[in-house]
């Protein structure tokens, strides 16, 4: 065996050992849209000690019902690839992509992933529903980067799951490549616009957004619990592997 091959072989073995070592409390498999970095960055940044995160991307071309549905059709293949790393739970980390076909679509995706891999699965939208219920939310306001057509579908999905949506507003982005470039300041001001009397919880939707680091600040400023897509996804995945650390992402992680 050539020296170069020996080095590569040793590196691959070391990587495998490190994943096992880092995942001694649990291993999370994350399927995410191929655009941007925020889901995996947030998962790696806030994952507690002993929790490993592995990612697999899927092609995502347009933030409309057709583009989101097409992305969903690619999840099975991504899950099978991710399953080779033996995660304890697989999370499809996309909000609108896991609810775009309405009530029950998140559960359909979960069944497909579990049938393809034999591994417990979740989606961002199912994690958001669990998070809102854990917080005792009933009347929510929602800010998103989406177009109105997608927002209407998301509003109905939330309402069909038992929540009253007082107001929802989006940035009208169709290009998924724009999501990672949306600054926290823009989503902060958009969220201020949807705040309504009687609201008990704020939901900032889209895993492509890099807003998790602003959750505690927004909870102080808005006076309400704040749920974001990546925060809820990580919370749900950690709870699925029985890890209950408070990683500093707002009220949700204190429950």
PDB file of C-alpha atoms in Angstrom:
ATOM      1  CA  UNK A   1       0.000   0.000   0.000  1.00  0.00           C
ATOM      2  CA  UNK A   2       1.315   3.437  -0.944  1.00  0.00           C
ATOM      3  CA  UNK A   3       2.080   5.970   1.784  1.00  0.00           C
ATOM      4  CA  UNK A   4      -0.700   8.254   0.522  1.00  0.00           C
ATOM      5  CA  UNK A   5      -3.247   5.421   0.731  1.00  0.00           C
ATOM      6  CA  UNK A   6      -2.140   4.594   4.263  1.00  0.00           C
ATOM      7  CA  UNK A   7      -2.643   8.229   5.328  1.00  0.00           C
ATOM      8  CA  UNK A   8      -6.109   8.392   3.757  1.00  0.00           C
ATOM      9  CA  UNK A   9      -7.112   5.055   5.287  1.00  0.00           C
ATOM     10  CA  UNK A  10      -5.928   6.152   8.736  1.00  0.00           C
ATOM     11  CA  UNK A  11      -7.758   9.489   8.384  1.00  0.00           C
ATOM     12  CA  UNK A  12     -10.988   7.726   7.463  1.00  0.00           C
ATOM     13  CA  UNK A  13     -10.670   5.371  10.433  1.00  0.00           C
ATOM     14  CA  UNK A  14      -9.917   8.287  12.759  1.00  0.00           C
ATOM     15  CA  UNK A  15     -12.968  10.190  11.479  1.00  0.00           C
ATOM     16  CA  UNK A  16     -15.170   7.191  12.207  1.00  0.00           C
ATOM     17  CA  UNK A  17     -13.746   6.880  15.706  1.00  0.00           C
ATOM     18  CA  UNK A  18     -14.282  10.600  16.351  1.00  0.00           C
ATOM     19  CA  UNK A  19     -17.936  10.468  15.253  1.00  0.00           C
ATOM     20  CA  UNK A  20     -18.525   7.550  17.612  1.00  0.00           C
ATOM     21  CA  UNK A  21     -16.696   9.363  20.405  1.00  0.00           C
ATOM     22  CA  UNK A  22     -18.489  12.661  19.827  1.00  0.00           C
ATOM     23  CA  UNK A  23     -21.810  10.832  19.617  1.00  0.00           C
ATOM     24  CA  UNK A  24     -21.562   8.934  22.881  1.00  0.00           C
ATOM     25  CA  UNK A  25     -24.815  10.555  24.082  1.00  0.00           C
ATOM     26  CA  UNK A  26     -26.567  10.478  20.736  1.00  0.00           C
ATOM     27  CA  UNK A  27     -26.148  10.938  16.987  1.00  0.00           C
ATOM     28  CA  UNK A  28     -28.466  13.208  15.028  1.00  0.00           C
ATOM     29  CA  UNK A  29     -28.820  12.865  11.269  1.00  0.00           C
ATOM     30  CA  UNK A  30     -29.861  16.117   9.594  1.00  0.00           C
ATOM     31  CA  UNK A  31     -31.313  16.269   6.071  1.00  0.00           C
ATOM     32  CA  UNK A  32     -31.298  19.871   4.892  1.00  0.00           C
ATOM     33  CA  UNK A  33     -31.873  21.921   1.742  1.00  0.00           C
ATOM     34  CA  UNK A  34     -28.706  22.168  -0.312  1.00  0.00           C
ATOM     35  CA  UNK A  35     -28.634  25.974  -0.154  1.00  0.00           C
ATOM     36  CA  UNK A  36     -26.854  27.754   2.659  1.00  0.00           C
ATOM     37  CA  UNK A  37     -25.325  26.566   5.904  1.00  0.00           C
ATOM     38  CA  UNK A  38     -27.500  27.754   8.782  1.00  0.00           C
ATOM     39  CA  UNK A  39     -29.195  24.460   9.765  1.00  0.00           C
ATOM     40  CA  UNK A  40     -25.952  22.539  10.127  1.00  0.00           C
ATOM     41  CA  UNK A  41     -24.151  25.538  11.650  1.00  0.00           C
ATOM     42  CA  UNK A  42     -26.828  25.917  14.326  1.00  0.00           C
ATOM     43  CA  UNK A  43     -26.907  22.181  15.055  1.00  0.00           C
ATOM     44  CA  UNK A  44     -23.118  21.991  15.390  1.00  0.00           C
ATOM     45  CA  UNK A  45     -22.854  25.243  17.325  1.00  0.00           C
ATOM     46  CA  UNK A  46     -25.463  24.371  19.928  1.00  0.00           C
ATOM     47  CA  UNK A  47     -25.197  20.575  20.130  1.00  0.00           C
ATOM     48  CA  UNK A  48     -24.338  19.624  23.727  1.00  0.00           C
ATOM     49  CA  UNK A  49     -21.237  17.677  24.661  1.00  0.00           C
ATOM     50  CA  UNK A  50     -21.465  14.068  23.557  1.00  0.00           C
ATOM     51  CA  UNK A  51     -23.932  14.726  20.719  1.00  0.00           C
ATOM     52  CA  UNK A  52     -22.757  14.265  17.136  1.00  0.00           C
ATOM     53  CA  UNK A  53     -24.466  15.779  14.084  1.00  0.00           C
ATOM     54  CA  UNK A  54     -24.232  14.355  10.557  1.00  0.00           C
ATOM     55  CA  UNK A  55     -25.727  16.146   7.558  1.00  0.00           C
ATOM     56  CA  UNK A  56     -27.025  15.227   4.110  1.00  0.00           C
ATOM     57  CA  UNK A  57     -28.221  17.775   1.561  1.00  0.00           C
ATOM     58  CA  UNK A  58     -31.048  17.675  -0.982  1.00  0.00           C
ATOM     59  CA  UNK A  59     -31.500  19.796  -4.082  1.00  0.00           C
ATOM     60  CA  UNK A  60     -33.799  22.800  -3.546  1.00  0.00           C
ATOM     61  CA  UNK A  61     -34.448  25.121  -6.482  1.00  0.00           C
ATOM     62  CA  UNK A  62     -37.433  27.372  -5.766  1.00  0.00           C
ATOM     63  CA  UNK A  63     -39.416  28.433  -2.690  1.00  0.00           C
ATOM     64  CA  UNK A  64     -42.886  27.798  -4.057  1.00  0.00           C
ATOM     65  CA  UNK A  65     -45.257  24.816  -3.730  1.00  0.00           C
ATOM     66  CA  UNK A  66     -43.795  23.029  -6.766  1.00  0.00           C
ATOM     67  CA  UNK A  67     -40.170  23.523  -5.728  1.00  0.00           C
ATOM     68  CA  UNK A  68     -40.857  22.545  -2.130  1.00  0.00           C
ATOM     69  CA  UNK A  69     -42.752  19.416  -3.198  1.00  0.00           C
ATOM     70  CA  UNK A  70     -39.919  18.403  -5.527  1.00  0.00           C
ATOM     71  CA  UNK A  71     -37.451  18.739  -2.677  1.00  0.00           C
ATOM     72  CA  UNK A  72     -39.640  16.479  -0.552  1.00  0.00           C
ATOM     73  CA  UNK A  73     -39.516  13.797  -3.227  1.00  0.00           C
ATOM     74  CA  UNK A  74     -35.743  13.598  -2.737  1.00  0.00           C
ATOM     75  CA  UNK A  75     -35.807  12.971   0.991  1.00  0.00           C
ATOM     76  CA  UNK A  76     -35.963   9.157   0.803  1.00  0.00           C
ATOM     77  CA  UNK A  77     -32.647   8.855  -1.050  1.00  0.00           C
ATOM     78  CA  UNK A  78     -30.992  11.357   1.271  1.00  0.00           C
ATOM     79  CA  UNK A  79     -32.257   9.432   4.301  1.00  0.00           C
ATOM     80  CA  UNK A  80     -30.836   6.142   3.029  1.00  0.00           C
ATOM     81  CA  UNK A  81     -27.432   7.765   2.497  1.00  0.00           C
ATOM     82  CA  UNK A  82     -27.516   9.370   5.930  1.00  0.00           C
ATOM     83  CA  UNK A  83     -28.560   6.089   7.538  1.00  0.00           C
ATOM     84  CA  UNK A  84     -25.192   4.567   6.663  1.00  0.00           C
ATOM     85  CA  UNK A  85     -23.782   6.659   9.524  1.00  0.00           C
ATOM     86  CA  UNK A  86     -26.206   4.982  11.962  1.00  0.00           C
ATOM     87  CA  UNK A  87     -27.793   8.088  13.515  1.00  0.00           C
ATOM     88  CA  UNK A  88     -30.203   7.616  16.408  1.00  0.00           C
ATOM     89  CA  UNK A  89     -32.739   9.994  14.855  1.00  0.00           C
ATOM     90  CA  UNK A  90     -33.104  11.603  11.420  1.00  0.00           C
ATOM     91  CA  UNK A  91     -34.451  15.142  11.136  1.00  0.00           C
ATOM     92  CA  UNK A  92     -35.686  16.560   7.834  1.00  0.00           C
ATOM     93  CA  UNK A  93     -34.674  20.138   8.553  1.00  0.00           C
ATOM     94  CA  UNK A  94     -37.001  22.212   6.422  1.00  0.00           C
ATOM     95  CA  UNK A  95     -40.153  23.958   7.613  1.00  0.00           C
ATOM     96  CA  UNK A  96     -42.177  24.764   4.505  1.00  0.00           C
ATOM     97  CA  UNK A  97     -40.805  21.681   2.739  1.00  0.00           C
ATOM     98  CA  UNK A  98     -42.314  19.464   5.418  1.00  0.00           C
ATOM     99  CA  UNK A  99     -45.776  21.074   5.446  1.00  0.00           C
ATOM    100  CA  UNK A 100     -46.275  22.218   1.858  1.00  0.00           C
ATOM    101  CA  UNK A 101     -48.906  19.556   1.126  1.00  0.00           C
ATOM    102  CA  UNK A 102     -50.938  20.429   4.191  1.00  0.00           C
ATOM    103  CA  UNK A 103     -52.022  18.713   7.371  1.00  0.00           C
ATOM    104  CA  UNK A 104     -50.459  15.256   7.735  1.00  0.00           C
ATOM    105  CA  UNK A 105     -47.698  15.775   5.173  1.00  0.00           C
ATOM    106  CA  UNK A 106     -45.077  15.968   7.936  1.00  0.00           C
ATOM    107  CA  UNK A 107     -46.222  12.593   9.214  1.00  0.00           C
ATOM    108  CA  UNK A 108     -46.115  11.174   5.685  1.00  0.00           C
ATOM    109  CA  UNK A 109     -42.481  12.278   5.350  1.00  0.00           C
ATOM    110  CA  UNK A 110     -41.671  10.766   8.735  1.00  0.00           C
ATOM    111  CA  UNK A 111     -43.156   7.421   7.668  1.00  0.00           C
ATOM    112  CA  UNK A 112     -41.229   7.494   4.394  1.00  0.00           C
ATOM    113  CA  UNK A 113     -37.925   8.154   6.130  1.00  0.00           C
ATOM    114  CA  UNK A 114     -38.575   5.488   8.743  1.00  0.00           C
ATOM    115  CA  UNK A 115     -39.637   2.950   6.082  1.00  0.00           C
ATOM    116  CA  UNK A 116     -36.488   3.697   4.073  1.00  0.00           C
ATOM    117  CA  UNK A 117     -34.088   3.494   7.002  1.00  0.00           C
ATOM    118  CA  UNK A 118     -35.631   1.794  10.020  1.00  0.00           C
ATOM    119  CA  UNK A 119     -34.517   4.825  12.058  1.00  0.00           C
ATOM    120  CA  UNK A 120     -36.752   7.143  14.058  1.00  0.00           C
ATOM    121  CA  UNK A 121     -37.527  10.311  12.066  1.00  0.00           C
ATOM    122  CA  UNK A 122     -38.825  13.828  12.597  1.00  0.00           C
ATOM    123  CA  UNK A 123     -39.414  16.926  10.490  1.00  0.00           C
ATOM    124  CA  UNK A 124     -39.010  20.582  11.341  1.00  0.00           C
ATOM    125  CA  UNK A 125     -42.737  21.224  11.099  1.00  0.00           C
ATOM    126  CA  UNK A 126     -43.540  18.325  13.434  1.00  0.00           C
ATOM    127  CA  UNK A 127     -40.882  19.614  15.866  1.00  0.00           C
ATOM    128  CA  UNK A 128     -42.387  23.106  15.691  1.00  0.00           C
ATOM    129  CA  UNK A 129     -45.822  21.725  16.559  1.00  0.00           C
ATOM    130  CA  UNK A 130     -44.331  19.859  19.528  1.00  0.00           C
ATOM    131  CA  UNK A 131     -42.451  22.985  20.630  1.00  0.00           C
ATOM    132  CA  UNK A 132     -45.543  25.205  20.456  1.00  0.00           C
ATOM    133  CA  UNK A 133     -47.539  22.670  22.455  1.00  0.00           C
ATOM    134  CA  UNK A 134     -44.752  22.393  25.045  1.00  0.00           C
ATOM    135  CA  UNK A 135     -44.863  26.172  25.470  1.00  0.00           C
ATOM    136  CA  UNK A 136     -48.640  26.113  25.865  1.00  0.00           C
ATOM    137  CA  UNK A 137     -49.069  28.273  22.756  1.00  0.00           C
ATOM    138  CA  UNK A 138     -52.562  28.937  21.475  1.00  0.00           C
ATOM    139  CA  UNK A 139     -52.434  32.248  19.605  1.00  0.00           C
ATOM    140  CA  UNK A 140     -49.302  32.749  17.526  1.00  0.00           C
ATOM    141  CA  UNK A 141     -47.817  35.324  15.191  1.00  0.00           C
ATOM    142  CA  UNK A 142     -45.503  34.212  12.393  1.00  0.00           C
ATOM    143  CA  UNK A 143     -42.740  35.870  10.368  1.00  0.00           C
ATOM    144  CA  UNK A 144     -41.178  34.149   7.363  1.00  0.00           C
ATOM    145  CA  UNK A 145     -39.032  34.807   4.302  1.00  0.00           C
ATOM    146  CA  UNK A 146     -41.690  33.157   2.080  1.00  0.00           C
ATOM    147  CA  UNK A 147     -44.146  34.347  -0.546  1.00  0.00           C
ATOM    148  CA  UNK A 148     -47.815  34.793   0.387  1.00  0.00           C
ATOM    149  CA  UNK A 149     -48.849  31.545  -1.304  1.00  0.00           C
ATOM    150  CA  UNK A 150     -46.526  29.516   0.921  1.00  0.00           C
ATOM    151  CA  UNK A 151     -47.541  31.552   3.977  1.00  0.00           C
ATOM    152  CA  UNK A 152     -51.209  30.720   3.403  1.00  0.00           C
ATOM    153  CA  UNK A 153     -50.344  27.017   3.336  1.00  0.00           C
ATOM    154  CA  UNK A 154     -48.265  27.366   6.495  1.00  0.00           C
ATOM    155  CA  UNK A 155     -51.029  29.275   8.270  1.00  0.00           C
ATOM    156  CA  UNK A 156     -53.578  26.569   7.448  1.00  0.00           C
ATOM    157  CA  UNK A 157     -51.139  23.867   8.578  1.00  0.00           C
ATOM    158  CA  UNK A 158     -50.728  25.585  11.944  1.00  0.00           C
ATOM    159  CA  UNK A 159     -54.465  26.150  12.283  1.00  0.00           C
ATOM    160  CA  UNK A 160     -55.228  22.531  11.381  1.00  0.00           C
ATOM    161  CA  UNK A 161     -52.861  21.558  14.198  1.00  0.00           C
ATOM    162  CA  UNK A 162     -54.906  23.582  16.675  1.00  0.00           C
ATOM    163  CA  UNK A 163     -53.267  27.021  16.781  1.00  0.00           C
ATOM    164  CA  UNK A 164     -54.816  30.388  15.991  1.00  0.00           C
ATOM    165  CA  UNK A 165     -52.582  32.426  13.694  1.00  0.00           C
ATOM    166  CA  UNK A 166     -53.228  36.086  14.448  1.00  0.00           C
ATOM    167  CA  UNK A 167     -50.888  37.388  11.767  1.00  0.00           C
ATOM    168  CA  UNK A 168     -48.338  36.022   9.305  1.00  0.00           C
ATOM    169  CA  UNK A 169     -46.067  38.017   7.025  1.00  0.00           C
ATOM    170  CA  UNK A 170     -43.188  37.119   4.702  1.00  0.00           C
ATOM    171  CA  UNK A 171     -40.323  38.694   2.763  1.00  0.00           C
ATOM    172  CA  UNK A 172     -41.594  37.317  -0.592  1.00  0.00           C
ATOM    173  CA  UNK A 173     -38.391  35.399  -1.385  1.00  0.00           C
ATOM    174  CA  UNK A 174     -38.617  32.797  -4.142  1.00  0.00           C
ATOM    175  CA  UNK A 175     -34.892  32.096  -4.391  1.00  0.00           C
ATOM    176  CA  UNK A 176     -33.688  29.674  -1.669  1.00  0.00           C
ATOM    177  CA  UNK A 177     -30.211  31.153  -2.011  1.00  0.00           C
ATOM    178  CA  UNK A 178     -31.538  34.366  -0.447  1.00  0.00           C
ATOM    179  CA  UNK A 179     -32.491  32.722   2.844  1.00  0.00           C
ATOM    180  CA  UNK A 180     -28.958  32.421   4.281  1.00  0.00           C
ATOM    181  CA  UNK A 181     -28.288  36.075   3.432  1.00  0.00           C
ATOM    182  CA  UNK A 182     -31.292  37.362   5.382  1.00  0.00           C
ATOM    183  CA  UNK A 183     -29.896  39.265   8.390  1.00  0.00           C
ATOM    184  CA  UNK A 184     -31.247  38.896  11.892  1.00  0.00           C
ATOM    185  CA  UNK A 185     -32.062  42.621  11.880  1.00  0.00           C
ATOM    186  CA  UNK A 186     -34.445  42.180   8.939  1.00  0.00           C
ATOM    187  CA  UNK A 187     -36.300  39.300  10.574  1.00  0.00           C
ATOM    188  CA  UNK A 188     -36.353  41.199  13.885  1.00  0.00           C
ATOM    189  CA  UNK A 189     -38.158  44.165  12.310  1.00  0.00           C
ATOM    190  CA  UNK A 190     -40.488  41.920  10.288  1.00  0.00           C
ATOM    191  CA  UNK A 191     -41.381  40.069  13.477  1.00  0.00           C
ATOM    192  CA  UNK A 192     -42.125  43.366  15.225  1.00  0.00           C
ATOM    193  CA  UNK A 193     -44.621  44.081  12.434  1.00  0.00           C
ATOM    194  CA  UNK A 194     -46.601  40.892  13.133  1.00  0.00           C
ATOM    195  CA  UNK A 195     -46.767  41.310  16.920  1.00  0.00           C
ATOM    196  CA  UNK A 196     -50.435  41.489  17.835  1.00  0.00           C
ATOM    197  CA  UNK A 197     -52.479  41.974  21.019  1.00  0.00           C
ATOM    198  CA  UNK A 198     -53.387  38.613  22.496  1.00  0.00           C
ATOM    199  CA  UNK A 199     -50.484  36.700  20.924  1.00  0.00           C
ATOM    200  CA  UNK A 200     -48.800  34.301  23.328  1.00  0.00           C
ATOM    201  CA  UNK A 201     -45.932  33.005  21.132  1.00  0.00           C
ATOM    202  CA  UNK A 202     -43.790  34.146  18.204  1.00  0.00           C
ATOM    203  CA  UNK A 203     -42.759  31.731  15.460  1.00  0.00           C
ATOM    204  CA  UNK A 204     -39.977  32.706  13.025  1.00  0.00           C
ATOM    205  CA  UNK A 205     -40.205  30.157  10.233  1.00  0.00           C
ATOM    206  CA  UNK A 206     -37.471  28.760   7.940  1.00  0.00           C
ATOM    207  CA  UNK A 207     -34.393  26.683   8.718  1.00  0.00           C
ATOM    208  CA  UNK A 208     -32.457  28.695   6.154  1.00  0.00           C
ATOM    209  CA  UNK A 209     -32.469  31.729   8.452  1.00  0.00           C
ATOM    210  CA  UNK A 210     -29.565  32.376  10.798  1.00  0.00           C
ATOM    211  CA  UNK A 211     -31.529  33.859  13.706  1.00  0.00           C
ATOM    212  CA  UNK A 212     -31.053  31.370  16.548  1.00  0.00           C
ATOM    213  CA  UNK A 213     -28.417  33.524  18.235  1.00  0.00           C
ATOM    214  CA  UNK A 214     -31.013  36.298  18.597  1.00  0.00           C
ATOM    215  CA  UNK A 215     -33.717  34.282  20.348  1.00  0.00           C
ATOM    216  CA  UNK A 216     -33.046  35.401  23.915  1.00  0.00           C
ATOM    217  CA  UNK A 217     -32.739  39.040  22.846  1.00  0.00           C
ATOM    218  CA  UNK A 218     -36.037  38.850  20.947  1.00  0.00           C
ATOM    219  CA  UNK A 219     -37.787  37.173  23.862  1.00  0.00           C
ATOM    220  CA  UNK A 220     -36.718  40.075  26.082  1.00  0.00           C
ATOM    221  CA  UNK A 221     -37.726  42.721  23.547  1.00  0.00           C
ATOM    222  CA  UNK A 222     -41.021  41.147  22.483  1.00  0.00           C
ATOM    223  CA  UNK A 223     -42.025  39.849  25.906  1.00  0.00           C
ATOM    224  CA  UNK A 224     -43.062  36.501  24.408  1.00  0.00           C
ATOM    225  CA  UNK A 225     -41.520  33.058  23.909  1.00  0.00           C
ATOM    226  CA  UNK A 226     -39.836  32.822  20.503  1.00  0.00           C
ATOM    227  CA  UNK A 227     -39.722  29.623  18.451  1.00  0.00           C
ATOM    228  CA  UNK A 228     -37.488  29.390  15.391  1.00  0.00           C
ATOM    229  CA  UNK A 229     -37.216  26.523  12.946  1.00  0.00           C
ATOM    230  CA  UNK A 230     -33.643  25.466  13.734  1.00  0.00           C
ATOM    231  CA  UNK A 231     -34.152  25.904  17.472  1.00  0.00           C
ATOM    232  CA  UNK A 232     -37.281  23.710  17.446  1.00  0.00           C
ATOM    233  CA  UNK A 233     -35.591  21.138  15.186  1.00  0.00           C
ATOM    234  CA  UNK A 234     -32.594  20.809  17.488  1.00  0.00           C
ATOM    235  CA  UNK A 235     -34.829  20.742  20.578  1.00  0.00           C
ATOM    236  CA  UNK A 236     -36.971  17.989  19.086  1.00  0.00           C
ATOM    237  CA  UNK A 237     -33.993  15.925  17.933  1.00  0.00           C
ATOM    238  CA  UNK A 238     -32.257  16.213  21.313  1.00  0.00           C
ATOM    239  CA  UNK A 239     -35.394  15.231  23.184  1.00  0.00           C
ATOM    240  CA  UNK A 240     -35.718  12.244  20.834  1.00  0.00           C
ATOM    241  CA  UNK A 241     -32.315  10.970  22.012  1.00  0.00           C
ATOM    242  CA  UNK A 242     -33.151  11.799  25.662  1.00  0.00           C
ATOM    243  CA  UNK A 243     -30.786  14.766  25.938  1.00  0.00           C
ATOM    244  CA  UNK A 244     -32.385  17.621  27.859  1.00  0.00           C
ATOM    245  CA  UNK A 245     -29.562  20.166  28.181  1.00  0.00           C
ATOM    246  CA  UNK A 246     -30.422  23.859  28.197  1.00  0.00           C
ATOM    247  CA  UNK A 247     -28.247  25.132  25.346  1.00  0.00           C
ATOM    248  CA  UNK A 248     -29.299  28.754  25.807  1.00  0.00           C
ATOM    249  CA  UNK A 249     -31.833  29.017  22.992  1.00  0.00           C
ATOM    250  CA  UNK A 250     -34.684  30.663  24.833  1.00  0.00           C
ATOM    251  CA  UNK A 251     -37.575  29.509  26.969  1.00  0.00           C
ATOM    252  CA  UNK A 252     -38.179  26.344  24.926  1.00  0.00           C
ATOM    253  CA  UNK A 253     -34.941  24.781  26.148  1.00  0.00           C
ATOM    254  CA  UNK A 254     -35.856  25.365  29.772  1.00  0.00           C
ATOM    255  CA  UNK A 255     -38.852  23.021  29.508  1.00  0.00           C
TER     256      UNK A 255
END
